[in-house]
Amino acid sequence: MKSYIIQGGNALNGEVNISGSKNASLPIIASSILNGDITRLYNVPKIHDTQITLEILKILGCKIRVNSGKIEINSKNINKIEIPEDLMRQMRSTVVLAGAILGRFKEVKFSYPGGCEIGARPIDLHLAAFRKLGIEVEENCGFIHCKCDKIVGTNINLDFPSVGATENIILATVLAEGTTVINNAAMEPEIVDLANCLTKMGAKIYGAGTNSIKIIGVEKLKGAGYKVMPDRIEAGTFLCAAAVTSGNVKVNNIVISDLIPVIHKLEEAGCKIYEGKNYIQIRGPKKLKAIEIKTMPYPGFPTDLQQIFGAMLTTAKGTSVIIENIFENRYKYTSELVRLGAKITVEGKMAVIEGKRKITGATVKSYDLRGGAALVIAALAVKGKTKIDNIEYIFRGYENFDQKLKGLGANIKKVGD
Ligand code: EPZ
């Protein structure tokens, strides 16, 4: 088990470059299965989740070459349609591979991805959509077998604008017969990135980024090159790191329009923000002000920054309120913040954070990716030493996290086996 030792209290200053988006890279890597050709991807972050996904593609029969920031995937000789259970269980988001394998081979076998620390995370919307497309879905003992002679486009209405379900339907229908329309589709920027990449391969997708997406099935897709969008959640994490340490940081390689709700909330909390073309200069105040946050599907406030904002607000002046509307169990990190001296009460969807003059160092534990990053944010504000265990969770979604923080003047070091 690896840990971070953080000596907090330094104001972060300088510049940081944001990596490619984890949540865009995963479905885009999956999309390379569809063309049976060579796909060249750029700006894919080297993190646990992308490495696992590439590992699965190799096991399915893809040839993968990685050199200096470019990933080349040749999916011509895929000879398996089963996603390995052990890797599937390590990372639920591999479920989008199912849509891609189905889209090309009309059959896929995978194990139920199961829940994780932030909630049950079912895939009922994915499976209902597959059935609507004429795909036979058999579920038993935690295994799922999907099969059909052909995929026939149709209208699909999502009960909830699920990101993964929207991605899976797109991946399963770009080679379908006829047209598919997804109503109540997710509108996240990562969906637009996936659609842009598939369009470069020859797919016909209209309306990505809106709540109604039309996919006109085509015969075949070809190889393409694509650069993945910047990671808006990593960007938000570094903006909060600057805010909580009264720092002055330039966050490079970002898309401002992806961060509008986050920028507004940081300004409400007292930060000074200058928006450049593809960067933000942020100056944190001496003391942050308490704010209210409600997580919503895009373009609302992103649930993935809920924990990170919660940590940042532990030392704000006043009482902050957070309402988590997307996941049913995304407050586990608060018990660890209380060990640092934070004053937080959680009641169902709501967390009430009473700002404290200061919080103290302690040993705390990550339980999930963003919860782990939240503990780092809190530790940066502590005038003292904090040890954070189980930081392997953080490596799932942040590339060179401690090196980037060190580059801004943070006193952070990685220890352990
Ligand atoms: C994606 O997860 C992201 N992961 C999550 O980021 C993000 O928090 C989430 O979208 C919401 O924005 C990736 O893109 C790899 P959902 P996903 O389907 O697709 C319920 C991170 O930290 N639901 O939009 O799993 C579900 O339980 C991760 O980077 C169903 O009920 O999210 C949840 O409560 C965490 N049935 C809500 O919808 C379904 O079939 C949102 O889930 C599917 C989802």
Tab-separated table of C-alpha atoms and ligand atoms in Angstrom:
chain	number	residue	atom	x	y	z
A	1	MET	CA	0.000	0.000	0.000
A	2	LYS	CA	1.320	3.416	-0.950
A	3	SER	CA	0.775	6.628	1.032
A	4	TYR	CA	1.300	10.368	0.685
A	5	ILE	CA	3.003	12.353	3.416
A	6	ILE	CA	1.972	16.001	3.072
A	7	GLN	CA	3.337	18.904	5.079
A	8	GLY	CA	0.607	21.491	4.407
A	9	GLY	CA	0.482	25.245	4.809
A	10	ASN	CA	2.412	26.328	1.664
A	11	ALA	CA	0.625	28.615	-0.775
A	12	LEU	CA	0.786	26.944	-4.206
A	13	ASN	CA	2.298	29.121	-6.928
A	14	GLY	CA	3.377	28.646	-10.538
A	15	GLU	CA	1.980	26.783	-13.546
A	16	VAL	CA	0.522	23.308	-14.045
A	17	ASN	CA	-0.336	21.518	-17.322
A	18	ILE	CA	-3.557	19.488	-17.310
A	19	SER	CA	-3.428	15.996	-18.876
A	20	GLY	CA	-5.925	14.375	-21.218
A	21	SER	CA	-9.337	13.407	-19.886
A	22	LYS	CA	-9.699	9.998	-18.196
A	23	ASN	CA	-13.448	9.962	-18.817
A	24	ALA	CA	-13.079	10.799	-22.505
A	25	SER	CA	-10.127	8.433	-23.062
A	26	LEU	CA	-11.932	5.296	-21.849
A	27	PRO	CA	-14.842	5.326	-24.370
A	28	ILE	CA	-12.510	6.634	-27.093
A	29	ILE	CA	-10.086	3.732	-26.562
A	30	ALA	CA	-13.150	1.428	-26.732
A	31	SER	CA	-14.209	3.028	-30.046
A	32	SER	CA	-10.999	1.749	-31.714
A	33	ILE	CA	-12.540	-1.763	-31.560
A	34	LEU	CA	-15.176	-0.747	-34.098
A	35	ASN	CA	-13.030	0.028	-37.170
A	36	GLY	CA	-10.842	-3.114	-37.460
A	37	ASP	CA	-8.140	-0.679	-38.536
A	38	ILE	CA	-5.438	1.484	-36.962
A	39	THR	CA	-6.460	4.244	-34.526
A	40	ARG	CA	-3.852	6.723	-33.331
A	41	LEU	CA	-4.696	8.472	-30.030
A	42	TYR	CA	-2.882	11.458	-28.522
A	43	ASN	CA	-3.091	13.082	-25.050
A	44	VAL	CA	-4.357	9.877	-23.383
A	45	PRO	CA	-3.268	10.153	-19.719
A	46	LYS	CA	-0.978	7.385	-18.462
A	47	ILE	CA	-3.134	6.350	-15.482
A	48	HIS	CA	-4.307	3.017	-14.078
A	49	ASP	CA	-7.720	3.155	-15.761
A	50	THR	CA	-6.391	3.745	-19.283
A	51	GLN	CA	-3.700	1.076	-18.803
A	52	ILE	CA	-6.290	-1.519	-17.704
A	53	THR	CA	-8.475	-0.681	-20.718
A	54	LEU	CA	-5.522	-1.073	-23.101
A	55	GLU	CA	-4.641	-4.376	-21.357
A	56	ILE	CA	-8.137	-5.679	-22.111
A	57	LEU	CA	-7.855	-4.625	-25.775
A	58	LYS	CA	-4.571	-6.568	-25.997
A	59	ILE	CA	-6.257	-9.668	-24.514
A	60	LEU	CA	-9.072	-9.326	-27.081
A	61	GLY	CA	-6.430	-9.450	-29.854
A	62	CYS	CA	-5.535	-5.831	-30.563
A	63	LYS	CA	-1.946	-4.857	-31.371
A	64	ILE	CA	-0.980	-1.821	-29.317
A	65	ARG	CA	2.061	0.406	-29.759
A	66	VAL	CA	2.856	3.264	-27.405
A	67	ASN	CA	5.529	5.820	-28.171
A	68	SER	CA	6.069	9.298	-26.796
A	69	GLY	CA	2.480	10.239	-26.049
A	70	LYS	CA	0.959	8.445	-29.053
A	71	ILE	CA	-1.048	5.223	-28.638
A	72	GLU	CA	-1.549	3.190	-31.822
A	73	ILE	CA	-4.293	0.527	-31.659
A	74	ASN	CA	-4.678	-2.020	-34.472
A	75	SER	CA	-8.000	-3.793	-33.914
A	76	LYS	CA	-7.911	-5.814	-37.156
A	77	ASN	CA	-7.276	-9.199	-35.527
A	78	ILE	CA	-9.581	-9.121	-32.514
A	79	ASN	CA	-10.445	-12.804	-31.880
A	80	LYS	CA	-12.304	-12.713	-28.554
A	81	ILE	CA	-15.650	-11.282	-27.505
A	82	GLU	CA	-15.313	-11.877	-23.746
A	83	ILE	CA	-14.053	-9.166	-21.400
A	84	PRO	CA	-11.812	-10.811	-18.742
A	85	GLU	CA	-13.692	-10.909	-15.428
A	86	ASP	CA	-10.801	-9.937	-13.191
A	87	LEU	CA	-10.073	-6.778	-15.191
A	88	MET	CA	-13.782	-5.992	-15.579
A	89	ARG	CA	-14.246	-6.107	-11.823
A	90	GLN	CA	-11.232	-3.842	-11.288
A	91	MET	CA	-12.890	-1.080	-13.248
A	92	ARG	CA	-16.609	-0.700	-13.849
A	93	SER	CA	-16.164	1.764	-16.692
A	94	THR	CA	-14.936	-1.112	-18.899
A	95	VAL	CA	-18.663	-1.666	-19.466
A	96	VAL	CA	-18.397	0.661	-22.501
A	97	LEU	CA	-16.174	-1.970	-24.131
A	98	ALA	CA	-19.348	-4.097	-24.268
A	99	GLY	CA	-21.067	-1.576	-26.528
A	100	ALA	CA	-18.076	-1.428	-28.867
A	101	ILE	CA	-17.648	-5.230	-29.079
A	102	LEU	CA	-21.386	-5.610	-29.666
A	103	GLY	CA	-21.343	-2.895	-32.305
A	104	ARG	CA	-18.754	-4.783	-34.372
A	105	PHE	CA	-19.238	-8.490	-33.532
A	106	LYS	CA	-22.947	-8.551	-32.481
A	107	GLU	CA	-21.957	-10.593	-29.420
A	108	VAL	CA	-20.227	-9.900	-26.103
A	109	LYS	CA	-19.730	-11.628	-22.749
A	110	PHE	CA	-18.828	-9.709	-19.602
A	111	SER	CA	-19.239	-9.887	-15.875
A	112	TYR	CA	-21.483	-7.554	-13.962
A	113	PRO	CA	-19.206	-4.569	-13.186
A	114	GLY	CA	-20.578	-4.315	-9.653
A	115	GLY	CA	-20.715	-1.238	-7.510
A	116	CYS	CA	-17.967	0.714	-5.867
A	117	GLU	CA	-17.458	3.060	-2.928
A	118	ILE	CA	-19.677	5.791	-4.382
A	119	GLY	CA	-22.737	3.670	-4.992
A	120	ALA	CA	-24.376	0.588	-6.427
A	121	ARG	CA	-23.768	1.871	-9.979
A	122	PRO	CA	-26.151	-0.500	-11.776
A	123	ILE	CA	-26.170	-0.884	-15.568
A	124	ASP	CA	-29.931	-1.439	-16.012
A	125	LEU	CA	-30.192	1.522	-18.417
A	126	HIS	CA	-27.408	0.060	-20.584
A	127	LEU	CA	-29.075	-3.379	-20.746
A	128	ALA	CA	-32.569	-1.966	-21.368
A	129	ALA	CA	-31.151	0.011	-24.297
A	130	PHE	CA	-29.430	-3.075	-25.718
A	131	ARG	CA	-32.741	-4.997	-25.542
A	132	LYS	CA	-34.539	-2.101	-27.290
A	133	LEU	CA	-31.961	-2.450	-30.106
A	134	GLY	CA	-32.992	-6.071	-30.635
A	135	ILE	CA	-30.085	-7.543	-28.702
A	136	GLU	CA	-30.726	-10.648	-26.586
A	137	VAL	CA	-29.395	-10.025	-23.073
A	138	GLU	CA	-28.950	-13.031	-20.794
A	139	GLU	CA	-27.967	-12.412	-17.170
A	140	ASN	CA	-27.015	-15.178	-14.779
A	141	CYS	CA	-24.711	-15.561	-11.801
A	142	GLY	CA	-23.154	-12.175	-12.360
A	143	PHE	CA	-22.377	-12.846	-16.029
A	144	ILE	CA	-23.991	-11.104	-18.967
A	145	HIS	CA	-24.170	-12.543	-22.494
A	146	CYS	CA	-25.456	-10.272	-25.274
A	147	LYS	CA	-26.081	-11.609	-28.794
A	148	CYS	CA	-28.020	-10.705	-31.944
A	149	ASP	CA	-27.971	-11.271	-35.707
A	150	LYS	CA	-28.083	-7.569	-36.365
A	151	ILE	CA	-28.532	-4.336	-34.425
A	152	VAL	CA	-31.510	-2.335	-35.658
A	153	GLY	CA	-31.577	1.388	-34.894
A	154	THR	CA	-34.540	2.690	-32.865
A	155	ASN	CA	-35.647	5.454	-30.489
A	156	ILE	CA	-34.300	5.048	-26.950
A	157	ASN	CA	-35.467	7.140	-24.014
A	158	LEU	CA	-33.117	7.160	-21.010
A	159	ASP	CA	-34.855	7.428	-17.607
A	160	PHE	CA	-31.704	9.209	-16.407
A	161	PRO	CA	-29.078	10.989	-18.583
A	162	SER	CA	-26.492	8.315	-17.810
A	163	VAL	CA	-23.039	9.092	-19.250
A	164	GLY	CA	-22.038	5.437	-19.588
A	165	ALA	CA	-25.354	4.346	-21.051
A	166	THR	CA	-25.243	7.188	-23.615
A	167	GLU	CA	-21.703	6.173	-24.604
A	168	ASN	CA	-22.623	2.487	-24.808
A	169	ILE	CA	-25.622	3.168	-27.063
A	170	ILE	CA	-23.494	5.305	-29.399
A	171	LEU	CA	-20.783	2.615	-29.580
A	172	ALA	CA	-23.353	-0.138	-30.200
A	173	THR	CA	-25.244	1.714	-32.972
A	174	VAL	CA	-22.693	3.491	-35.183
A	175	LEU	CA	-22.577	0.306	-37.350
A	176	ALA	CA	-26.274	-0.591	-36.841
A	177	GLU	CA	-28.924	-0.854	-39.567
A	178	GLY	CA	-30.990	2.310	-39.619
A	179	THR	CA	-31.128	5.282	-37.288
A	180	THR	CA	-31.047	5.496	-33.490
A	181	VAL	CA	-32.187	8.530	-31.500
A	182	ILE	CA	-31.244	8.803	-27.832
A	183	ASN	CA	-33.650	11.010	-25.875
A	184	ASN	CA	-32.623	12.392	-22.479
A	185	ALA	CA	-29.007	11.689	-23.481
A	186	ALA	CA	-26.104	12.770	-21.250
A	187	MET	CA	-24.613	16.088	-22.444
A	188	GLU	CA	-21.156	15.847	-20.855
A	189	PRO	CA	-18.176	17.147	-22.915
A	190	GLU	CA	-16.741	13.597	-22.888
A	191	ILE	CA	-19.744	12.474	-24.974
A	192	VAL	CA	-18.932	15.187	-27.539
A	193	ASP	CA	-15.282	14.050	-27.593
A	194	LEU	CA	-16.334	10.445	-28.255
A	195	ALA	CA	-18.691	11.565	-31.024
A	196	ASN	CA	-15.974	13.732	-32.614
A	197	CYS	CA	-13.537	10.811	-32.621
A	198	LEU	CA	-16.119	8.412	-34.126
A	199	THR	CA	-17.045	11.022	-36.757
A	200	LYS	CA	-13.381	11.119	-37.828
A	201	MET	CA	-13.682	7.339	-38.338
A	202	GLY	CA	-16.700	7.929	-40.630
A	203	ALA	CA	-19.586	7.603	-38.169
A	204	LYS	CA	-22.728	9.729	-38.625
A	205	ILE	CA	-23.608	11.233	-35.221
A	206	TYR	CA	-25.629	14.428	-34.741
A	207	GLY	CA	-26.537	16.347	-31.580
A	208	ALA	CA	-23.774	15.143	-29.238
A	209	GLY	CA	-23.684	17.618	-26.344
A	210	THR	CA	-27.464	18.049	-26.456
A	211	ASN	CA	-30.086	15.821	-24.795
A	212	SER	CA	-31.079	14.315	-28.141
A	213	ILE	CA	-28.461	12.435	-30.165
A	214	LYS	CA	-29.078	10.885	-33.599
A	215	ILE	CA	-26.861	8.064	-34.891
A	216	ILE	CA	-27.285	6.977	-38.533
A	217	GLY	CA	-25.700	3.538	-38.891
A	218	VAL	CA	-22.941	3.145	-41.531
A	219	GLU	CA	-21.472	0.025	-43.176
A	220	LYS	CA	-17.915	0.402	-41.950
A	221	LEU	CA	-15.606	2.688	-40.034
A	222	LYS	CA	-11.988	3.454	-40.919
A	223	GLY	CA	-8.888	4.158	-38.853
A	224	ALA	CA	-8.302	7.725	-37.663
A	225	GLY	CA	-6.098	9.928	-35.494
A	226	TYR	CA	-7.570	11.824	-32.546
A	227	LYS	CA	-6.386	14.032	-29.685
A	228	VAL	CA	-8.342	13.528	-26.448
A	229	MET	CA	-9.820	16.603	-24.696
A	230	PRO	CA	-8.240	17.960	-21.500
A	231	ASP	CA	-9.439	16.566	-18.172
A	232	ARG	CA	-11.902	19.073	-16.696
A	233	ILE	CA	-11.997	17.238	-13.357
A	234	GLU	CA	-8.207	17.289	-12.972
A	235	ALA	CA	-8.346	21.002	-13.870
A	236	GLY	CA	-10.978	21.605	-11.175
A	237	THR	CA	-8.850	19.698	-8.676
A	238	PHE	CA	-5.832	21.967	-9.256
A	239	LEU	CA	-8.022	25.092	-9.157
A	240	CYS	CA	-9.212	23.963	-5.695
A	241	ALA	CA	-5.636	23.241	-4.597
A	242	ALA	CA	-4.715	26.856	-5.433
A	243	ALA	CA	-7.895	28.192	-3.809
A	244	VAL	CA	-7.475	26.332	-0.505
A	245	THR	CA	-3.828	27.408	-0.079
A	246	SER	CA	-4.419	31.112	-0.980
A	247	GLY	CA	-2.141	30.396	-3.906
A	248	ASN	CA	-1.645	31.981	-7.323
A	249	VAL	CA	-1.620	29.349	-10.071
A	250	LYS	CA	-1.869	29.252	-13.879
A	251	VAL	CA	-3.726	26.103	-14.955
A	252	ASN	CA	-2.841	25.330	-18.608
A	253	ASN	CA	-4.450	23.131	-21.338
A	254	ILE	CA	-8.080	23.557	-20.395
A	255	VAL	CA	-11.398	24.196	-22.156
A	256	ILE	CA	-13.013	27.100	-20.267
A	257	SER	CA	-16.552	26.216	-21.426
A	258	ASP	CA	-16.222	22.786	-19.742
A	259	LEU	CA	-15.650	24.462	-16.378
A	260	ILE	CA	-18.273	27.215	-16.203
A	261	PRO	CA	-20.186	25.937	-13.116
A	262	VAL	CA	-16.864	25.258	-11.359
A	263	ILE	CA	-15.461	28.736	-12.131
A	264	HIS	CA	-18.661	30.395	-10.847
A	265	LYS	CA	-18.532	28.472	-7.563
A	266	LEU	CA	-14.836	29.318	-7.041
A	267	GLU	CA	-15.599	33.025	-7.645
A	268	GLU	CA	-18.535	32.794	-5.199
A	269	ALA	CA	-16.072	31.393	-2.643
A	270	GLY	CA	-13.908	34.501	-3.090
A	271	CYS	CA	-11.315	33.429	-5.690
A	272	LYS	CA	-10.072	35.852	-8.331
A	273	ILE	CA	-10.139	34.137	-11.741
A	274	TYR	CA	-8.689	35.365	-15.050
A	275	GLU	CA	-9.852	33.334	-18.074
A	276	GLY	CA	-7.258	33.012	-20.834
A	277	LYS	CA	-7.770	31.301	-24.204
A	278	ASN	CA	-6.911	27.821	-22.918
A	279	TYR	CA	-5.787	28.540	-19.358
A	280	ILE	CA	-7.055	29.988	-16.084
A	281	GLN	CA	-5.074	32.141	-13.686
A	282	ILE	CA	-6.532	31.688	-10.195
A	283	ARG	CA	-5.687	33.555	-7.006
A	284	GLY	CA	-7.111	32.133	-3.762
A	285	PRO	CA	-8.323	34.561	-1.057
A	286	LYS	CA	-6.829	34.683	2.436
A	287	LYS	CA	-10.025	33.040	3.647
A	288	LEU	CA	-12.583	31.254	1.423
A	289	LYS	CA	-16.260	32.033	1.842
A	290	ALA	CA	-18.872	29.319	2.497
A	291	ILE	CA	-21.027	28.398	-0.540
A	292	GLU	CA	-23.842	26.012	-1.524
A	293	ILE	CA	-23.331	23.291	-4.141
A	294	LYS	CA	-25.861	21.010	-5.849
A	295	THR	CA	-24.388	18.328	-8.148
A	296	MET	CA	-26.319	17.842	-11.405
A	297	PRO	CA	-25.819	16.208	-14.797
A	298	TYR	CA	-23.833	18.456	-17.207
A	299	PRO	CA	-24.039	21.442	-17.614
A	300	GLY	CA	-24.721	21.498	-13.858
A	301	PHE	CA	-22.027	21.270	-11.190
A	302	PRO	CA	-20.041	18.020	-11.739
A	303	THR	CA	-20.432	15.295	-9.111
A	304	ASP	CA	-16.751	14.377	-9.610
A	305	LEU	CA	-15.715	17.665	-7.979
A	306	GLN	CA	-18.169	17.407	-5.065
A	307	GLN	CA	-15.683	15.721	-2.754
A	308	ILE	CA	-12.843	18.039	-3.748
A	309	PHE	CA	-14.968	21.142	-3.077
A	310	GLY	CA	-16.144	19.593	0.198
A	311	ALA	CA	-12.531	19.284	1.330
A	312	MET	CA	-11.712	22.817	0.192
A	313	LEU	CA	-14.661	24.251	2.176
A	314	THR	CA	-13.613	22.723	5.521
A	315	THR	CA	-11.591	25.887	6.273
A	316	ALA	CA	-13.985	28.432	4.672
A	317	LYS	CA	-15.607	31.212	6.713
A	318	GLY	CA	-19.198	30.154	7.448
A	319	THR	CA	-21.290	27.055	6.851
A	320	SER	CA	-21.392	25.408	3.419
A	321	VAL	CA	-24.083	23.020	2.175
A	322	ILE	CA	-23.604	20.318	-0.466
A	323	ILE	CA	-26.395	18.313	-2.103
A	324	GLU	CA	-25.177	15.210	-3.985
A	325	ASN	CA	-27.870	14.369	-6.543
A	326	ILE	CA	-26.016	11.866	-8.741
A	327	PHE	CA	-24.539	9.105	-6.535
A	328	GLU	CA	-26.122	7.714	-3.397
A	329	ASN	CA	-22.952	7.190	-1.425
A	330	ARG	CA	-20.380	9.852	-2.283
A	331	TYR	CA	-19.752	11.214	1.243
A	332	LYS	CA	-17.460	8.491	2.614
A	333	TYR	CA	-14.538	10.947	2.497
A	334	THR	CA	-16.205	13.220	5.079
A	335	SER	CA	-15.472	10.793	7.935
A	336	GLU	CA	-11.786	11.093	7.032
A	337	LEU	CA	-12.026	14.907	6.945
A	338	VAL	CA	-13.547	14.796	10.455
A	339	ARG	CA	-10.374	12.974	11.573
A	340	LEU	CA	-8.521	16.107	10.354
A	341	GLY	CA	-10.735	18.206	12.625
A	342	ALA	CA	-13.386	19.242	10.064
A	343	LYS	CA	-16.940	19.793	11.279
A	344	ILE	CA	-19.257	17.984	8.815
A	345	THR	CA	-22.657	16.383	9.258
A	346	VAL	CA	-24.183	14.204	6.530
A	347	GLU	CA	-27.918	13.616	6.247
A	348	GLY	CA	-28.932	11.610	3.144
A	349	LYS	CA	-28.039	13.669	0.056
A	350	MET	CA	-26.934	16.661	2.124
A	351	ALA	CA	-23.610	17.457	3.771
A	352	VAL	CA	-23.307	20.519	6.027
A	353	ILE	CA	-19.738	21.764	6.455
A	354	GLU	CA	-19.071	24.213	9.293
A	355	GLY	CA	-15.933	26.099	8.296
A	356	LYS	CA	-13.170	25.755	10.888
A	357	ARG	CA	-10.413	28.268	11.553
A	358	LYS	CA	-7.941	25.481	11.000
A	359	ILE	CA	-7.773	21.681	10.654
A	360	THR	CA	-4.981	19.504	11.995
A	361	GLY	CA	-2.831	16.771	10.491
A	362	ALA	CA	-3.646	13.072	11.035
A	363	THR	CA	-3.488	9.715	9.248
A	364	VAL	CA	-6.430	9.265	6.883
A	365	LYS	CA	-7.441	6.774	4.188
A	366	SER	CA	-8.691	7.065	0.590
A	367	TYR	CA	-11.788	5.040	-0.226
A	368	ASP	CA	-12.197	6.069	-3.872
A	369	LEU	CA	-10.547	8.143	-6.584
A	370	ARG	CA	-12.044	11.592	-5.987
A	371	GLY	CA	-12.338	11.055	-2.225
A	372	GLY	CA	-8.583	10.413	-2.178
A	373	ALA	CA	-7.906	13.605	-4.135
A	374	ALA	CA	-10.170	15.462	-1.681
A	375	LEU	CA	-8.003	14.332	1.238
A	376	VAL	CA	-4.937	15.716	-0.566
A	377	ILE	CA	-6.701	19.076	-0.996
A	378	ALA	CA	-7.542	19.187	2.722
A	379	ALA	CA	-3.994	18.161	3.692
A	380	LEU	CA	-2.553	21.039	1.645
A	381	ALA	CA	-4.506	23.439	3.903
A	382	VAL	CA	-3.310	21.793	7.123
A	383	LYS	CA	-0.422	23.575	8.853
A	384	GLY	CA	1.138	20.256	9.829
A	385	LYS	CA	1.782	16.726	8.629
A	386	THR	CA	-0.911	14.462	7.163
A	387	LYS	CA	-0.489	10.855	5.991
A	388	ILE	CA	-2.958	9.585	3.379
A	389	ASP	CA	-3.105	5.799	2.914
A	390	ASN	CA	-4.502	3.778	-0.041
A	391	ILE	CA	-3.446	6.396	-2.577
A	392	GLU	CA	-3.559	3.729	-5.332
A	393	TYR	CA	-7.139	4.961	-5.847
A	394	ILE	CA	-5.744	8.366	-6.813
A	395	PHE	CA	-3.411	6.870	-9.444
A	396	ARG	CA	-6.549	5.611	-11.239
A	397	GLY	CA	-7.449	9.096	-12.426
A	398	TYR	CA	-4.575	11.552	-11.943
A	399	GLU	CA	-1.369	11.466	-14.019
A	400	ASN	CA	1.804	12.462	-12.109
A	401	PHE	CA	-0.371	13.964	-9.354
A	402	ASP	CA	2.278	14.436	-6.669
A	403	GLN	CA	4.907	15.607	-9.181
A	404	LYS	CA	2.524	18.278	-10.479
A	405	LEU	CA	1.714	19.409	-6.914
A	406	LYS	CA	5.438	19.480	-6.042
A	407	GLY	CA	5.965	21.669	-9.110
A	408	LEU	CA	3.606	24.199	-7.494
A	409	GLY	CA	5.520	24.196	-4.211
A	410	ALA	CA	3.579	21.560	-2.279
A	411	ASN	CA	5.539	19.537	0.266
A	412	ILE	CA	4.286	16.051	-0.717
A	413	LYS	CA	6.050	12.728	-0.935
A	414	LYS	CA	5.002	9.213	-1.869
A	415	VAL	CA	5.986	6.405	0.529
A	416	GLY	CA	5.234	2.682	0.898
A	417	ASP	CA	5.779	-0.574	-1.006
B	1	EPZ	C1	-19.388	8.501	-15.514
B	1	EPZ	O1	-19.751	7.383	-14.738
B	1	EPZ	C2	-18.007	8.896	-15.028
B	1	EPZ	N1	-17.073	7.795	-15.250
B	1	EPZ	C3	-18.058	9.230	-13.536
B	1	EPZ	O2	-16.756	9.651	-13.143
B	1	EPZ	C4	-19.056	10.377	-13.342
B	1	EPZ	O3	-19.169	10.642	-11.962
B	1	EPZ	C5	-20.420	9.983	-13.903
B	1	EPZ	O4	-20.280	9.601	-15.292
B	1	EPZ	C6	-21.430	11.109	-13.816
B	1	EPZ	O5	-20.946	12.233	-14.475
B	1	EPZ	C7	-16.548	7.615	-16.477
B	1	EPZ	O6	-16.872	8.319	-17.414
B	1	EPZ	C8	-15.571	6.486	-16.631
B	1	EPZ	P1	-23.732	7.533	-14.940
B	1	EPZ	P2	-21.065	6.519	-15.111
B	1	EPZ	O7	-24.088	6.328	-15.728
B	1	EPZ	O8	-21.195	6.438	-16.599
B	1	EPZ	C9	-27.106	5.725	-12.153
B	1	EPZ	C10	-14.802	9.657	-11.844
B	1	EPZ	O9	-14.572	9.964	-10.665
B	1	EPZ	N2	-27.245	4.700	-13.201
B	1	EPZ	O10	-24.007	8.884	-15.515
B	1	EPZ	O11	-21.048	5.274	-14.337
B	1	EPZ	C11	-25.788	5.561	-11.426
B	1	EPZ	O12	-25.907	4.588	-10.413
B	1	EPZ	C12	-16.042	8.867	-12.179
B	1	EPZ	O13	-14.075	9.962	-12.819
B	1	EPZ	C13	-28.288	3.790	-13.098
B	1	EPZ	O14	-29.083	3.823	-12.165
B	1	EPZ	O15	-22.200	7.486	-14.543
B	1	EPZ	C14	-25.541	6.937	-10.872
B	1	EPZ	O16	-26.284	7.088	-9.682
B	1	EPZ	C15	-16.879	8.547	-10.937
B	1	EPZ	N3	-28.399	2.820	-14.053
B	1	EPZ	C16	-26.124	7.846	-11.963
B	1	EPZ	O17	-27.001	7.019	-12.739
B	1	EPZ	C17	-27.536	2.753	-15.115
B	1	EPZ	O18	-27.705	1.857	-15.976
B	1	EPZ	C18	-25.049	8.438	-12.870
B	1	EPZ	O19	-24.403	7.383	-13.504
B	1	EPZ	C19	-26.498	3.691	-15.197
B	1	EPZ	C20	-26.368	4.654	-14.226
